[in-house]
Amino acid sequence: MLLNNGNDINRRQSWRVWVKMAEYLASIFGTEKDKVNCSFYFKIGACRHGDRCSRLHNKPTFSQTIVLLNLYRNPQNTAQTADGSHCHVSDVEVQEHYDNFFEEVFTELQEKYGEIEEMNVCDNLGDHLVGNVYVKFRREEDAERAVVELNNRWFNGQAVHAELSPVTDFRESCCRQYEMGECTRGGFCNFMHLRPISRDLRRQLYGRGPRRRSPPRSHTGHRPRERNRRRSPDHRHGRF
């Protein structure tokens, strides 16, 4: 009888140790203290080391958020003249181009796959973040369907690469110094530099109920000329 009581005490002590260890591992998961899982991938869904990272990238099997890798191309970084020299693009033109891109992607994804809670676009220059578009749907099922279908699509002459992302709270993913205009790392910062859309477009997309596609607007108030797009293999023009 005493032997049984001793075994029971040992089992209870072992259980308490196991519970404490499990709680500790859960508390450090995805943080700098976690020596197994990559904290950068957990926070921003991307890592500059890629597959060469010494820590695990735990890709989610379900998530509300998807990432469209390297989809946005900032014309200030890519515009060139016929002879290959860099072509100056004004800040006003860049914002107009970006707002048109954002509206087009947002409205098409919402119409095809379901309600979007938020969409964010990285303006970083590092290969693992440049042009990444993060879309957080209201329902996980919508995100899953979007990933499956978008990986067979083209947009603006480039193949779409979509995957589920572990990012659900963008406050943890963003560079706070960048938001205050103080980031010293510039475009190669490893945290997200999220490019803002214009106030009018934000009000249009997020400020009311069901969203409808509207013609893109220029800063002059007139509808701009149709943008020239390269013909994609499935003959789509800028649309998914």
mmCIF file of C-alpha atoms in Angstrom:
data_model
loop_
_atom_site.group_PDB
_atom_site.id
_atom_site.type_symbol
_atom_site.label_atom_id
_atom_site.label_comp_id
_atom_site.label_asym_id
_atom_site.label_seq_id
_atom_site.Cartn_x
_atom_site.Cartn_y
_atom_site.Cartn_z
ATOM 1 C CA MET A 1 0.000 0.000 0.000
ATOM 2 C CA LEU A 2 2.831 2.385 0.881
ATOM 3 C CA LEU A 3 4.531 1.447 -2.377
ATOM 4 C CA ASN A 4 1.433 2.381 -4.358
ATOM 5 C CA ASN A 5 1.199 5.738 -2.564
ATOM 6 C CA GLY A 6 4.839 6.411 -3.417
ATOM 7 C CA ASN A 7 4.191 5.648 -7.092
ATOM 8 C CA ASP A 8 1.188 7.973 -7.089
ATOM 9 C CA ILE A 9 3.271 10.791 -5.617
ATOM 10 C CA ASN A 10 5.993 10.274 -8.245
ATOM 11 C CA ARG A 11 3.437 10.303 -11.034
ATOM 12 C CA ARG A 12 1.880 13.546 -9.740
ATOM 13 C CA GLN A 13 5.292 15.179 -9.466
ATOM 14 C CA SER A 14 6.219 14.056 -12.979
ATOM 15 C CA TRP A 15 2.915 15.414 -14.260
ATOM 16 C CA ARG A 16 3.515 18.812 -12.644
ATOM 17 C CA VAL A 17 7.012 18.977 -14.180
ATOM 18 C CA TRP A 18 5.623 18.073 -17.603
ATOM 19 C CA VAL A 19 2.852 20.695 -17.343
ATOM 20 C CA LYS A 20 5.324 23.411 -16.323
ATOM 21 C CA MET A 21 7.634 22.486 -19.200
ATOM 22 C CA ALA A 22 4.740 22.525 -21.681
ATOM 23 C CA GLU A 23 3.600 25.930 -20.397
ATOM 24 C CA TYR A 24 7.136 27.302 -20.693
ATOM 25 C CA LEU A 25 7.587 26.014 -24.248
ATOM 26 C CA ALA A 26 4.212 27.462 -25.221
ATOM 27 C CA SER A 27 5.148 30.850 -23.718
ATOM 28 C CA ILE A 28 8.382 31.136 -25.740
ATOM 29 C CA PHE A 29 7.042 29.680 -29.006
ATOM 30 C CA GLY A 30 7.953 31.963 -31.884
ATOM 31 C CA THR A 31 9.986 34.336 -29.693
ATOM 32 C CA GLU A 32 13.720 35.020 -29.683
ATOM 33 C CA LYS A 33 14.059 32.544 -26.771
ATOM 34 C CA ASP A 34 12.704 29.734 -28.965
ATOM 35 C CA LYS A 35 15.788 27.889 -30.253
ATOM 36 C CA VAL A 36 13.752 25.540 -32.466
ATOM 37 C CA ASN A 37 11.196 27.675 -34.325
ATOM 38 C CA CYS A 38 12.034 30.791 -36.369
ATOM 39 C CA SER A 39 10.631 33.891 -34.646
ATOM 40 C CA PHE A 40 10.790 35.988 -37.834
ATOM 41 C CA TYR A 41 8.745 33.484 -39.829
ATOM 42 C CA PHE A 42 6.222 33.239 -36.996
ATOM 43 C CA LYS A 43 5.824 37.042 -36.822
ATOM 44 C CA ILE A 44 5.995 38.108 -40.471
ATOM 45 C CA GLY A 45 5.483 34.905 -42.451
ATOM 46 C CA ALA A 46 8.864 35.341 -44.157
ATOM 47 C CA CYS A 47 12.538 34.952 -43.300
ATOM 48 C CA ARG A 48 15.577 36.367 -45.082
ATOM 49 C CA HIS A 49 17.363 33.015 -44.725
ATOM 50 C CA GLY A 50 14.586 31.117 -46.513
ATOM 51 C CA ASP A 51 15.109 27.355 -46.636
ATOM 52 C CA ARG A 52 18.650 27.840 -45.294
ATOM 53 C CA CYS A 53 17.352 29.047 -41.928
ATOM 54 C CA SER A 54 18.678 27.022 -38.982
ATOM 55 C CA ARG A 55 15.269 27.151 -37.278
ATOM 56 C CA LEU A 56 11.963 25.628 -38.315
ATOM 57 C CA HIS A 57 9.427 27.477 -40.451
ATOM 58 C CA ASN A 58 6.134 26.040 -39.258
ATOM 59 C CA LYS A 59 3.859 26.650 -42.225
ATOM 60 C CA PRO A 60 0.214 26.706 -41.129
ATOM 61 C CA THR A 61 -2.272 24.150 -42.402
ATOM 62 C CA PHE A 62 -5.099 26.617 -41.782
ATOM 63 C CA SER A 63 -5.167 30.394 -41.371
ATOM 64 C CA GLN A 64 -7.295 33.451 -42.092
ATOM 65 C CA THR A 65 -4.312 35.080 -43.807
ATOM 66 C CA ILE A 66 -2.716 34.384 -47.169
ATOM 67 C CA VAL A 67 0.366 35.969 -48.699
ATOM 68 C CA LEU A 68 0.815 36.662 -52.408
ATOM 69 C CA LEU A 69 4.579 36.657 -52.780
ATOM 70 C CA ASN A 70 6.311 39.562 -54.580
ATOM 71 C CA LEU A 71 3.078 40.606 -56.323
ATOM 72 C CA TYR A 72 3.341 44.409 -56.027
ATOM 73 C CA ARG A 73 5.974 46.181 -58.101
ATOM 74 C CA ASN A 74 6.791 49.724 -57.043
ATOM 75 C CA PRO A 75 7.329 51.711 -60.266
ATOM 76 C CA GLN A 76 9.987 53.823 -58.544
ATOM 77 C CA ASN A 77 12.078 50.655 -58.210
ATOM 78 C CA THR A 78 11.365 49.136 -61.615
ATOM 79 C CA ALA A 79 10.706 51.964 -64.118
ATOM 80 C CA GLN A 80 13.304 52.121 -66.895
ATOM 81 C CA THR A 81 13.656 53.907 -70.221
ATOM 82 C CA ALA A 82 14.280 52.135 -73.533
ATOM 83 C CA ASP A 83 18.049 52.331 -73.058
ATOM 84 C CA GLY A 84 17.837 50.706 -69.612
ATOM 85 C CA SER A 85 18.446 53.839 -67.547
ATOM 86 C CA HIS A 86 16.282 54.603 -64.538
ATOM 87 C CA CYS A 87 13.114 56.567 -65.256
ATOM 88 C CA HIS A 88 11.933 59.110 -62.681
ATOM 89 C CA VAL A 89 8.419 58.502 -61.347
ATOM 90 C CA SER A 90 6.872 61.152 -59.106
ATOM 91 C CA ASP A 91 5.416 60.380 -55.670
ATOM 92 C CA VAL A 92 1.960 61.366 -56.935
ATOM 93 C CA GLU A 93 2.206 58.893 -59.821
ATOM 94 C CA VAL A 94 3.422 56.154 -57.492
ATOM 95 C CA GLN A 95 0.516 56.693 -55.091
ATOM 96 C CA GLU A 96 -2.001 56.652 -57.960
ATOM 97 C CA HIS A 97 -0.456 53.447 -59.315
ATOM 98 C CA TYR A 98 -0.478 51.872 -55.870
ATOM 99 C CA ASP A 99 -4.086 52.838 -55.105
ATOM 100 C CA ASN A 100 -5.225 51.359 -58.442
ATOM 101 C CA PHE A 101 -3.288 48.151 -57.735
ATOM 102 C CA PHE A 102 -4.651 47.890 -54.186
ATOM 103 C CA GLU A 103 -8.258 48.490 -55.226
ATOM 104 C CA GLU A 104 -8.056 45.992 -58.079
ATOM 105 C CA VAL A 105 -6.584 43.190 -55.956
ATOM 106 C CA PHE A 106 -8.814 43.874 -52.934
ATOM 107 C CA THR A 107 -12.109 43.984 -54.838
ATOM 108 C CA GLU A 108 -11.369 40.954 -57.011
ATOM 109 C CA LEU A 109 -10.315 38.775 -54.094
ATOM 110 C CA GLN A 110 -13.298 39.811 -52.014
ATOM 111 C CA GLU A 111 -15.762 39.253 -54.845
ATOM 112 C CA LYS A 112 -14.339 35.806 -55.651
ATOM 113 C CA TYR A 113 -13.430 34.363 -52.257
ATOM 114 C CA GLY A 114 -15.149 36.187 -49.386
ATOM 115 C CA GLU A 115 -15.028 39.097 -46.972
ATOM 116 C CA ILE A 116 -11.603 40.612 -46.309
ATOM 117 C CA GLU A 117 -10.818 41.987 -42.862
ATOM 118 C CA GLU A 118 -7.613 43.716 -43.938
ATOM 119 C CA MET A 119 -5.034 43.762 -46.693
ATOM 120 C CA ASN A 120 -1.454 44.989 -46.385
ATOM 121 C CA VAL A 121 1.327 45.457 -48.923
ATOM 122 C CA CYS A 122 5.038 45.465 -48.085
ATOM 123 C CA ASP A 123 7.198 48.266 -49.452
ATOM 124 C CA ASN A 124 10.422 46.584 -48.309
ATOM 125 C CA LEU A 125 13.314 45.870 -50.684
ATOM 126 C CA GLY A 126 14.571 42.566 -49.258
ATOM 127 C CA ASP A 127 13.869 39.569 -51.501
ATOM 128 C CA HIS A 128 11.774 37.792 -48.862
ATOM 129 C CA LEU A 129 9.416 40.764 -48.358
ATOM 130 C CA VAL A 130 9.483 42.937 -51.490
ATOM 131 C CA GLY A 131 5.977 43.354 -52.917
ATOM 132 C CA ASN A 132 4.372 40.788 -50.597
ATOM 133 C CA VAL A 133 0.597 41.217 -50.339
ATOM 134 C CA TYR A 134 -0.991 39.915 -47.126
ATOM 135 C CA VAL A 135 -4.745 39.345 -47.216
ATOM 136 C CA LYS A 136 -6.640 38.449 -44.048
ATOM 137 C CA PHE A 137 -10.066 36.950 -44.759
ATOM 138 C CA ARG A 138 -12.852 36.731 -42.218
ATOM 139 C CA ARG A 139 -13.111 32.962 -42.681
ATOM 140 C CA GLU A 140 -10.310 30.388 -42.844
ATOM 141 C CA GLU A 141 -12.204 28.414 -45.512
ATOM 142 C CA ASP A 142 -12.119 31.428 -47.843
ATOM 143 C CA ALA A 143 -8.360 31.801 -47.364
ATOM 144 C CA GLU A 144 -7.792 28.116 -48.092
ATOM 145 C CA ARG A 145 -9.839 28.244 -51.304
ATOM 146 C CA ALA A 146 -8.065 31.414 -52.427
ATOM 147 C CA VAL A 147 -4.633 29.776 -52.067
ATOM 148 C CA VAL A 148 -5.661 26.725 -54.061
ATOM 149 C CA GLU A 149 -7.152 28.723 -56.931
ATOM 150 C CA LEU A 150 -4.694 31.627 -57.065
ATOM 151 C CA ASN A 151 -1.687 29.372 -57.538
ATOM 152 C CA ASN A 152 -3.062 28.545 -60.988
ATOM 153 C CA ARG A 153 -3.456 32.214 -61.990
ATOM 154 C CA TRP A 154 -1.438 35.066 -63.468
ATOM 155 C CA PHE A 155 -1.474 38.771 -62.671
ATOM 156 C CA ASN A 156 0.155 41.500 -64.779
ATOM 157 C CA GLY A 157 2.188 38.969 -66.714
ATOM 158 C CA GLN A 158 3.584 37.152 -63.667
ATOM 159 C CA ALA A 159 2.608 33.866 -62.074
ATOM 160 C CA VAL A 160 0.893 34.216 -58.696
ATOM 161 C CA HIS A 161 2.541 32.411 -55.765
ATOM 162 C CA ALA A 162 0.116 32.182 -52.836
ATOM 163 C CA GLU A 163 0.412 30.414 -49.501
ATOM 164 C CA LEU A 164 -1.193 30.441 -46.075
ATOM 165 C CA SER A 165 0.567 32.772 -43.646
ATOM 166 C CA PRO A 166 0.937 32.510 -39.860
ATOM 167 C CA VAL A 167 0.470 36.293 -39.547
ATOM 168 C CA THR A 168 -2.818 37.306 -37.936
ATOM 169 C CA ASP A 169 -1.773 40.361 -35.891
ATOM 170 C CA PHE A 170 0.023 42.857 -38.103
ATOM 171 C CA ARG A 171 0.902 45.034 -35.123
ATOM 172 C CA GLU A 172 3.551 42.448 -34.223
ATOM 173 C CA SER A 173 4.817 42.285 -37.822
ATOM 174 C CA CYS A 174 5.304 45.975 -38.547
ATOM 175 C CA CYS A 175 8.397 48.071 -38.003
ATOM 176 C CA ARG A 176 7.417 50.642 -35.367
ATOM 177 C CA GLN A 177 10.382 52.844 -36.236
ATOM 178 C CA TYR A 178 9.219 52.979 -39.867
ATOM 179 C CA GLU A 179 5.741 54.071 -38.788
ATOM 180 C CA MET A 180 7.351 56.942 -36.861
ATOM 181 C CA GLY A 181 9.687 57.760 -39.769
ATOM 182 C CA GLU A 182 12.759 56.671 -37.806
ATOM 183 C CA CYS A 183 13.809 53.296 -39.295
ATOM 184 C CA THR A 184 17.558 53.349 -39.995
ATOM 185 C CA ARG A 185 17.559 50.048 -41.896
ATOM 186 C CA GLY A 186 15.602 51.451 -44.827
ATOM 187 C CA GLY A 187 13.957 49.100 -47.302
ATOM 188 C CA PHE A 188 16.070 46.162 -46.130
ATOM 189 C CA CYS A 189 14.532 46.100 -42.657
ATOM 190 C CA ASN A 190 13.393 42.605 -41.657
ATOM 191 C CA PHE A 191 10.059 43.843 -40.302
ATOM 192 C CA MET A 192 7.193 44.940 -42.533
ATOM 193 C CA HIS A 193 7.175 48.437 -43.988
ATOM 194 C CA LEU A 194 3.499 48.627 -44.954
ATOM 195 C CA ARG A 195 2.648 51.110 -47.688
ATOM 196 C CA PRO A 196 -0.526 53.076 -46.855
ATOM 197 C CA ILE A 197 -3.345 53.654 -49.317
ATOM 198 C CA SER A 198 -4.967 57.054 -49.755
ATOM 199 C CA ARG A 199 -7.557 58.163 -47.230
ATOM 200 C CA ASP A 200 -10.361 58.209 -49.806
ATOM 201 C CA LEU A 201 -9.635 54.659 -50.942
ATOM 202 C CA ARG A 202 -9.483 53.420 -47.348
ATOM 203 C CA ARG A 203 -12.874 54.967 -46.673
ATOM 204 C CA GLN A 204 -14.245 53.393 -49.854
ATOM 205 C CA LEU A 205 -12.967 49.871 -49.165
ATOM 206 C CA TYR A 206 -13.327 49.650 -45.402
ATOM 207 C CA GLY A 207 -15.878 52.307 -44.568
ATOM 208 C CA ARG A 208 -19.063 50.682 -45.723
ATOM 209 C CA GLY A 209 -20.789 47.351 -46.271
ATOM 210 C CA PRO A 210 -20.639 45.323 -49.500
ATOM 211 C CA ARG A 211 -17.891 46.700 -51.687
ATOM 212 C CA ARG A 212 -18.411 47.299 -55.385
ATOM 213 C CA ARG A 213 -15.800 47.742 -58.074
ATOM 214 C CA SER A 214 -15.469 51.386 -59.055
ATOM 215 C CA PRO A 215 -13.434 52.922 -61.883
ATOM 216 C CA PRO A 216 -9.922 53.949 -60.791
ATOM 217 C CA ARG A 217 -9.456 57.639 -60.119
ATOM 218 C CA SER A 218 -6.503 59.892 -60.835
ATOM 219 C CA HIS A 219 -5.373 62.731 -58.587
ATOM 220 C CA THR A 220 -7.010 65.133 -61.049
ATOM 221 C CA GLY A 221 -10.428 63.585 -60.441
ATOM 222 C CA HIS A 222 -10.647 62.144 -63.974
ATOM 223 C CA ARG A 223 -10.512 58.516 -64.933
ATOM 224 C CA PRO A 224 -6.965 57.742 -66.087
ATOM 225 C CA ARG A 225 -6.078 56.050 -69.322
ATOM 226 C CA GLU A 226 -6.140 52.266 -69.284
ATOM 227 C CA ARG A 227 -2.820 50.930 -68.021
ATOM 228 C CA ASN A 228 -0.791 48.944 -70.505
ATOM 229 C CA ARG A 229 -0.319 45.386 -69.313
ATOM 230 C CA ARG A 230 1.672 42.597 -70.836
ATOM 231 C CA ARG A 231 -0.375 39.692 -72.097
ATOM 232 C CA SER A 232 -0.219 36.803 -69.686
ATOM 233 C CA PRO A 233 -0.184 33.134 -70.823
ATOM 234 C CA ASP A 234 -3.870 32.669 -70.060
ATOM 235 C CA HIS A 235 -4.731 35.972 -71.837
ATOM 236 C CA ARG A 236 -5.746 37.756 -68.641
ATOM 237 C CA HIS A 237 -5.032 41.479 -68.327
ATOM 238 C CA GLY A 238 -4.011 42.330 -64.789
ATOM 239 C CA ARG A 239 -6.879 40.331 -63.305
ATOM 240 C CA PHE A 240 -6.578 37.025 -61.461
#
